[in-house]
Short mmCIF file of C-alpha atoms in Angstrom, two decimals:
data_model
loop_
_atom_site.label_atom_id
_atom_site.label_comp_id
_atom_site.label_asym_id
_atom_site.label_seq_id
_atom_site.Cartn_x
_atom_site.Cartn_y
_atom_site.Cartn_z
CA MET Y 8 -43.61 -23.56 89.35
CA ASN Y 9 -46.85 -25.28 88.35
CA GLN Y 10 -47.85 -28.79 89.36
CA PRO Y 11 -47.11 -31.42 86.70
CA PRO Y 12 -49.73 -31.06 83.94
CA LYS Y 13 -52.36 -33.75 83.51
CA ARG Y 14 -53.31 -32.84 79.93
CA LEU Y 15 -52.15 -30.70 77.04
CA VAL Y 16 -54.59 -28.14 75.63
CA PHE Y 17 -53.25 -27.34 72.19
CA ALA Y 18 -54.15 -23.76 71.24
CA GLY Y 19 -52.49 -23.94 67.85
CA GLU Y 20 -53.16 -25.05 64.30
CA ALA Y 21 -53.24 -28.49 62.70
CA LEU Y 22 -53.07 -28.42 58.91
CA VAL Y 23 -51.90 -30.48 55.94
CA ASP Y 24 -48.31 -30.71 54.67
CA LEU Y 25 -47.72 -31.17 50.94
CA LEU Y 26 -44.16 -32.50 51.11
CA MET Y 27 -41.75 -32.64 48.19
CA TRP Y 28 -38.20 -33.94 48.44
CA VAL Y 29 -35.86 -32.03 46.12
CA PRO Y 30 -32.06 -32.07 45.58
CA ALA Y 31 -31.97 -28.30 46.19
CA LEU Y 32 -34.32 -25.33 46.05
CA PRO Y 33 -35.10 -24.33 42.45
CA GLU Y 34 -33.83 -21.00 41.18
CA ARG Y 35 -36.27 -18.10 41.13
CA GLY Y 36 -38.64 -18.54 38.20
CA GLY Y 37 -37.36 -22.07 37.61
CA ASP Y 38 -38.91 -25.50 37.85
CA MET Y 39 -37.81 -28.85 39.22
CA LEU Y 40 -39.03 -32.43 39.45
CA ALA Y 41 -39.38 -33.68 43.01
CA GLU Y 42 -37.61 -36.93 43.83
CA SER Y 43 -40.66 -37.99 45.86
CA SER Y 44 -43.71 -36.44 47.47
CA SER Y 45 -46.26 -37.06 50.20
CA ILE Y 46 -49.43 -35.54 51.67
CA GLN Y 47 -49.51 -35.72 55.47
CA VAL Y 48 -51.08 -33.97 58.44
CA GLY Y 49 -48.61 -31.60 60.06
CA GLY Y 50 -48.36 -28.18 61.69
CA GLY Y 51 -49.51 -28.42 65.27
CA PHE Y 52 -50.44 -32.06 64.80
CA ASN Y 53 -46.75 -32.92 65.16
CA ILE Y 54 -46.60 -31.55 68.72
CA MET Y 55 -49.87 -33.17 69.73
CA ALA Y 56 -48.87 -36.56 68.33
CA ALA Y 57 -45.45 -36.38 70.04
CA ALA Y 58 -47.07 -35.71 73.42
CA ALA Y 59 -49.85 -38.27 72.97
CA ARG Y 60 -47.37 -41.00 72.00
CA GLN Y 61 -45.67 -40.42 75.36
CA GLY Y 62 -48.95 -40.93 77.22
CA LEU Y 63 -50.00 -37.31 77.81
CA PRO Y 64 -53.74 -36.72 77.14
CA VAL Y 65 -54.19 -34.05 74.46
CA VAL Y 66 -57.10 -31.78 73.49
CA TYR Y 67 -57.04 -29.94 70.17
CA ALA Y 68 -58.60 -26.51 70.82
CA GLY Y 69 -57.87 -25.01 67.40
CA GLY Y 70 -60.08 -24.72 64.34
CA HIS Y 71 -60.68 -27.25 61.57
CA GLY Y 72 -62.65 -27.01 58.36
CA THR Y 73 -65.21 -28.76 56.22
CA GLY Y 74 -63.55 -30.36 53.21
CA PRO Y 75 -60.87 -32.90 52.29
CA TRP Y 76 -58.08 -31.28 54.32
CA GLY Y 77 -60.29 -31.00 57.41
CA ASP Y 78 -61.32 -34.64 57.04
CA LYS Y 79 -57.68 -35.66 56.84
CA VAL Y 80 -56.78 -33.70 59.99
CA ARG Y 81 -59.67 -35.16 61.99
CA ALA Y 82 -58.78 -38.69 60.96
CA ALA Y 83 -55.17 -38.19 62.04
CA LEU Y 84 -56.22 -36.74 65.41
CA ALA Y 85 -58.59 -39.64 66.01
CA ALA Y 86 -55.85 -42.15 65.19
CA GLU Y 87 -53.68 -40.66 67.96
CA GLY Y 88 -56.52 -40.57 70.50
CA ILE Y 89 -56.58 -36.75 70.54
CA THR Y 90 -59.84 -35.09 71.59
CA ILE Y 91 -61.29 -32.35 69.34
CA LEU Y 92 -62.88 -29.45 71.19
CA ARG Y 93 -64.68 -27.55 68.39
CA PRO Y 94 -67.11 -28.52 65.62
CA PRO Y 95 -65.85 -28.07 62.04
CA ASP Y 96 -66.17 -24.67 60.37
CA PRO Y 97 -68.93 -25.09 57.76
CA ASN Y 98 -67.64 -22.20 55.64
CA ALA Y 99 -63.96 -23.07 55.12
CA ASP Y 100 -61.57 -25.97 54.78
CA THR Y 101 -58.42 -26.49 56.86
CA GLY Y 102 -55.28 -24.82 55.50
CA PHE Y 103 -52.18 -26.42 54.04
CA ASP Y 104 -48.53 -25.76 53.34
CA VAL Y 105 -46.02 -26.74 50.67
CA ALA Y 106 -42.77 -28.04 52.20
CA LEU Y 107 -39.64 -28.43 50.06
CA VAL Y 108 -37.20 -30.81 51.76
CA GLU Y 109 -33.59 -30.59 50.53
CA ALA Y 110 -31.04 -33.41 50.40
CA GLY Y 111 -29.50 -32.46 53.78
CA GLY Y 112 -32.88 -32.51 55.50
CA GLU Y 113 -33.49 -28.75 55.61
CA ARG Y 114 -37.04 -27.70 54.76
CA THR Y 115 -38.69 -24.55 53.38
CA PHE Y 116 -42.40 -23.84 53.86
CA VAL Y 117 -45.08 -21.75 52.17
CA THR Y 118 -48.40 -21.80 54.06
CA SER Y 119 -52.00 -21.04 53.08
CA LEU Y 120 -54.16 -20.43 56.16
CA GLY Y 121 -57.66 -21.83 56.50
CA ALA Y 122 -60.25 -22.72 59.14
CA GLU Y 123 -57.55 -23.50 61.72
CA THR Y 124 -57.00 -19.74 62.07
CA LEU Y 125 -59.70 -18.38 64.40
CA ARG Y 126 -60.44 -14.73 63.60
CA MET Y 127 -63.67 -14.02 65.49
CA PRO Y 128 -63.50 -11.99 68.74
CA GLY Y 129 -64.01 -14.29 71.71
CA ALA Y 130 -63.02 -17.36 69.68
CA TRP Y 131 -60.90 -18.68 72.55
CA ASP Y 132 -63.25 -17.85 75.40
CA LEU Y 133 -64.86 -21.30 75.28
CA VAL Y 134 -61.50 -22.94 76.10
CA ARG Y 135 -61.58 -23.31 79.87
CA ALA Y 136 -58.04 -24.13 80.98
CA GLY Y 137 -57.34 -24.58 84.67
CA ALA Y 138 -55.20 -26.37 87.23
CA GLY Y 139 -53.49 -29.39 85.75
CA ASP Y 140 -53.54 -28.02 82.21
CA ALA Y 141 -50.58 -27.18 80.00
CA VAL Y 142 -51.50 -24.83 77.15
CA TYR Y 143 -49.38 -24.74 74.00
CA VAL Y 144 -49.35 -21.56 71.87
CA SER Y 145 -47.50 -21.23 68.58
CA GLY Y 146 -46.05 -18.16 66.92
CA TYR Y 147 -47.94 -19.17 63.80
CA GLY Y 148 -51.12 -18.38 65.72
CA LEU Y 149 -49.76 -15.12 67.14
CA VAL Y 150 -48.54 -13.71 63.82
CA ALA Y 151 -51.75 -14.08 61.81
CA PRO Y 152 -53.58 -10.80 61.15
CA ASP Y 153 -56.58 -10.21 63.43
CA SER Y 154 -56.55 -13.68 64.99
CA GLY Y 155 -53.06 -13.25 66.48
CA ALA Y 156 -54.11 -10.48 68.82
CA ILE Y 157 -57.17 -12.47 69.93
CA LEU Y 158 -55.11 -15.56 70.74
CA GLY Y 159 -52.37 -13.50 72.39
CA ALA Y 160 -54.76 -11.70 74.72
CA TRP Y 161 -56.35 -15.00 75.74
CA ALA Y 162 -52.98 -16.65 76.38
CA ALA Y 163 -51.63 -13.69 78.37
CA GLY Y 164 -54.73 -13.78 80.56
CA LEU Y 165 -54.67 -17.49 81.42
CA PRO Y 166 -55.13 -18.33 85.13
CA ALA Y 167 -51.94 -18.53 87.16
CA GLN Y 168 -52.27 -22.28 87.75
CA VAL Y 169 -52.14 -23.02 83.99
CA LEU Y 170 -48.72 -23.90 82.55
CA LEU Y 171 -48.25 -21.85 79.36
CA PHE Y 172 -45.73 -23.18 76.83
CA VAL Y 173 -44.91 -20.94 73.85
CA ASP Y 174 -42.92 -21.70 70.70
CA PRO Y 175 -42.63 -18.55 68.52
CA GLY Y 176 -41.61 -20.45 65.37
CA PRO Y 177 -39.73 -19.09 62.36
CA LEU Y 178 -42.03 -16.06 61.98
CA ILE Y 179 -40.88 -14.61 65.31
CA ALA Y 180 -39.75 -11.33 63.74
CA ASP Y 181 -43.23 -10.78 62.29
CA ILE Y 182 -45.19 -11.13 65.54
CA PRO Y 183 -46.31 -7.63 66.60
CA ALA Y 184 -44.59 -6.47 69.78
CA ALA Y 185 -47.96 -5.62 71.33
CA VAL Y 186 -48.98 -9.27 70.94
CA LEU Y 187 -45.64 -10.89 71.74
CA GLY Y 188 -44.72 -8.89 74.86
CA PRO Y 189 -47.63 -9.90 77.13
CA VAL Y 190 -47.38 -13.55 76.05
CA LEU Y 191 -43.64 -13.66 76.72
CA SER Y 192 -44.19 -12.08 80.13
CA ARG Y 193 -46.89 -14.62 81.04
CA CYS Y 194 -45.37 -17.83 79.68
CA ASP Y 195 -43.93 -20.55 81.91
CA TRP Y 196 -41.80 -22.10 79.16
CA TRP Y 197 -40.47 -20.40 76.05
CA SER Y 198 -38.98 -22.79 73.48
CA CYS Y 199 -37.31 -21.66 70.26
CA ASN Y 200 -34.42 -22.57 68.00
CA GLN Y 201 -31.10 -20.77 67.82
CA ARG Y 202 -32.09 -18.56 64.89
CA GLU Y 203 -35.31 -17.46 66.56
CA ALA Y 204 -33.51 -16.74 69.83
CA ALA Y 205 -30.97 -14.58 68.00
CA LEU Y 206 -33.71 -12.59 66.27
CA LEU Y 207 -35.37 -11.91 69.60
CA THR Y 208 -32.29 -11.13 71.70
CA GLY Y 209 -29.57 -10.04 69.26
CA SER Y 210 -27.23 -12.78 70.49
CA GLY Y 211 -26.12 -15.63 68.23
CA ASP Y 212 -24.81 -17.58 71.23
CA PRO Y 213 -27.61 -19.91 72.39
CA ALA Y 214 -26.54 -19.80 76.05
CA GLU Y 215 -26.45 -16.01 76.18
CA ALA Y 216 -29.73 -15.78 74.26
CA ALA Y 217 -31.32 -18.22 76.71
CA ARG Y 218 -30.15 -16.16 79.67
CA ARG Y 219 -31.56 -12.97 78.18
CA LEU Y 220 -34.88 -14.63 77.43
CA ALA Y 221 -35.11 -16.21 80.88
CA ALA Y 222 -34.83 -12.74 82.40
CA ARG Y 223 -37.85 -11.67 80.33
CA THR Y 224 -40.21 -14.62 80.78
CA GLY Y 225 -42.87 -14.38 83.42
CA ARG Y 226 -42.29 -17.55 85.35
CA ALA Y 227 -40.22 -20.71 84.76
CA GLY Y 228 -37.66 -20.88 82.00
CA VAL Y 229 -36.39 -21.00 78.45
CA ILE Y 230 -35.29 -23.67 75.99
CA VAL Y 231 -33.09 -22.75 73.03
CA ARG Y 232 -32.80 -25.67 70.64
CA ALA Y 233 -29.32 -25.83 69.12
CA GLY Y 234 -29.75 -28.50 66.45
CA PRO Y 235 -27.37 -31.48 66.66
CA SER Y 236 -25.74 -30.01 69.79
CA GLY Y 237 -28.92 -30.44 71.81
CA CYS Y 238 -30.59 -27.58 73.66
CA VAL Y 239 -29.76 -24.90 76.20
CA LEU Y 240 -31.95 -24.78 79.30
CA ALA Y 241 -32.19 -21.61 81.38
CA LEU Y 242 -34.38 -21.43 84.46
CA ARG Y 243 -35.74 -18.06 85.52
CA ALA Y 244 -33.84 -16.60 88.46
CA ALA Y 245 -32.38 -13.28 89.58
CA ARG Y 246 -29.30 -14.20 87.51
CA PRO Y 247 -30.43 -17.01 85.20
CA ASP Y 248 -27.82 -19.57 84.23
CA ALA Y 249 -27.85 -21.61 81.03
CA VAL Y 250 -26.92 -25.29 80.75
CA LEU Y 251 -26.31 -27.20 77.53
CA ILE Y 252 -28.22 -30.48 77.46
CA PRO Y 253 -26.48 -32.67 74.83
CA ALA Y 254 -28.27 -34.68 72.15
CA PRO Y 255 -27.42 -38.10 70.71
CA ALA Y 256 -25.50 -37.99 67.41
CA VAL Y 257 -27.53 -39.19 64.42
CA VAL Y 258 -27.54 -38.81 60.64
CA ALA Y 259 -30.38 -36.46 59.64
CA VAL Y 260 -32.68 -37.49 56.82
CA ASP Y 261 -35.44 -34.91 57.29
CA THR Y 262 -35.55 -32.18 59.94
CA THR Y 263 -39.29 -31.59 59.50
CA GLY Y 264 -41.03 -31.85 62.86
CA ALA Y 265 -37.89 -32.12 65.00
CA GLY Y 266 -38.68 -29.01 67.03
CA ASP Y 267 -42.29 -30.14 67.35
CA ALA Y 268 -41.24 -33.55 68.68
CA HIS Y 269 -38.94 -31.78 71.13
CA SER Y 270 -41.76 -29.63 72.50
CA GLY Y 271 -44.30 -32.45 72.79
CA VAL Y 272 -41.90 -34.81 74.53
CA PHE Y 273 -40.61 -32.09 76.87
CA LEU Y 274 -44.18 -31.37 78.01
CA ALA Y 275 -44.85 -35.08 78.44
CA GLY Y 276 -41.72 -35.32 80.58
CA LEU Y 277 -42.96 -32.52 82.82
CA ALA Y 278 -46.29 -34.37 83.06
CA ASP Y 279 -44.37 -37.42 84.27
CA GLY Y 280 -43.03 -35.28 87.11
CA ILE Y 281 -39.37 -35.45 86.04
CA PRO Y 282 -37.11 -32.37 86.41
CA PRO Y 283 -36.78 -29.98 83.44
CA GLY Y 284 -33.23 -31.14 82.68
CA ALA Y 285 -34.33 -34.77 82.41
CA ALA Y 286 -37.36 -33.74 80.32
CA ALA Y 287 -35.02 -31.84 78.00
CA ARG Y 288 -32.80 -34.92 77.60
CA ARG Y 289 -35.80 -36.97 76.56
CA ALA Y 290 -36.88 -34.20 74.20
CA ASN Y 291 -33.41 -34.06 72.60
CA ALA Y 292 -33.45 -37.82 72.04
CA ALA Y 293 -36.94 -37.68 70.55
CA ALA Y 294 -35.88 -34.92 68.16
CA ALA Y 295 -32.78 -36.93 67.20
CA LEU Y 296 -34.88 -39.98 66.41
CA THR Y 297 -37.35 -37.84 64.46
CA VAL Y 298 -34.74 -36.46 62.04
CA THR Y 299 -33.68 -40.00 61.09
CA ARG Y 300 -37.17 -40.60 59.64
CA PRO Y 301 -38.74 -38.85 56.63
CA GLY Y 302 -41.99 -36.97 57.18
CA PRO Y 303 -43.45 -34.39 59.57
CA ALA Y 304 -45.15 -36.48 62.29
CA VAL Y 305 -42.70 -39.31 62.94
CA SER Y 306 -41.93 -38.73 66.62
CA PRO Y 307 -41.24 -41.92 68.59
CA SER Y 308 -43.53 -43.81 70.90
CA ARG Y 309 -42.68 -43.96 74.58
CA ALA Y 310 -41.30 -47.48 74.20
CA GLU Y 311 -39.13 -46.47 71.23
CA LEU Y 312 -37.76 -43.47 73.08
CA ASP Y 313 -37.03 -45.45 76.23
CA ALA Y 314 -35.17 -48.09 74.20
CA PHE Y 315 -33.19 -45.43 72.33
CA LEU Y 316 -32.12 -43.73 75.55
CA ALA Y 317 -31.29 -47.05 77.22
CA ALA Y 318 -28.90 -47.85 74.36
CA ASP Y 319 -26.93 -44.64 74.96
CA ASP Y 320 -24.94 -44.82 78.20
CA ARG Y 321 -24.61 -41.01 78.33
CA PHE Y 322 -28.30 -40.81 79.24
CA PRO Y 323 -29.28 -42.59 82.45
CA PRO Y 324 -32.89 -43.78 82.65
CA THR Y 325 -35.44 -41.35 84.04
CA PRO Y 326 -38.11 -42.34 86.57
#
């Protein structure tokens, strides 16, 4: 196991969310008036903001463009105290997605990639991660044509003292095996939802899927997020076991960013030196709070999360 990380190096993508709240998805070829709409910074920004709000220093190592979307991303990063590693791309703007949020909180995305996707060979070589760093890699970065293989090779070759955290995202089935395999073998923590775990392992049971994944990861363990139930935690061992970490019960308003909040707060918990199980409890609570708030980057502050956990006697305070 690595030492507790001192900073998060985010090797992912921050972009802009064009959010529209709708009663249901429109039929194919149809049209619909949104009940409300919003333009917000999302994508990888959600994870970075979640970690930064818990006190973990964050560096954004991804790309960003020249234009209105890039300006919006940089302003949001600055507001959270997140350091930007690269200069803006003078030839492209940052990408964006359209997110349709249904009445029950479920969301559907369509994404247009931009300057956040780094396609040039050697694009990640300037990112010098070392002891005390946690590196976050997203499946969105691994699936993109050309750039995915570049990011994957860099992530798989990170020094042993770097903690590598990977979330494959909903496009898990589209990540080429030649890219995914080495990253999965190298990662310290693999975090995915129940659907993604089933696609990767063939098991719809989150505990069994977590065990199968833990046997394939290179080093520490696996998190399978199971929605309102919480998450399953499986630490790598000769015969990995899986433990369900429960989540507080809440009424979901918008599930956008819940998994992102979970990942950012889990990493911040590890940075605080607490055990993985306790970090997962904090992450579950942060995700629960997030789904009670509309919007993509609404993860709680450290004080909000501590107060929420203190009010639930099932979750004793962590150091």
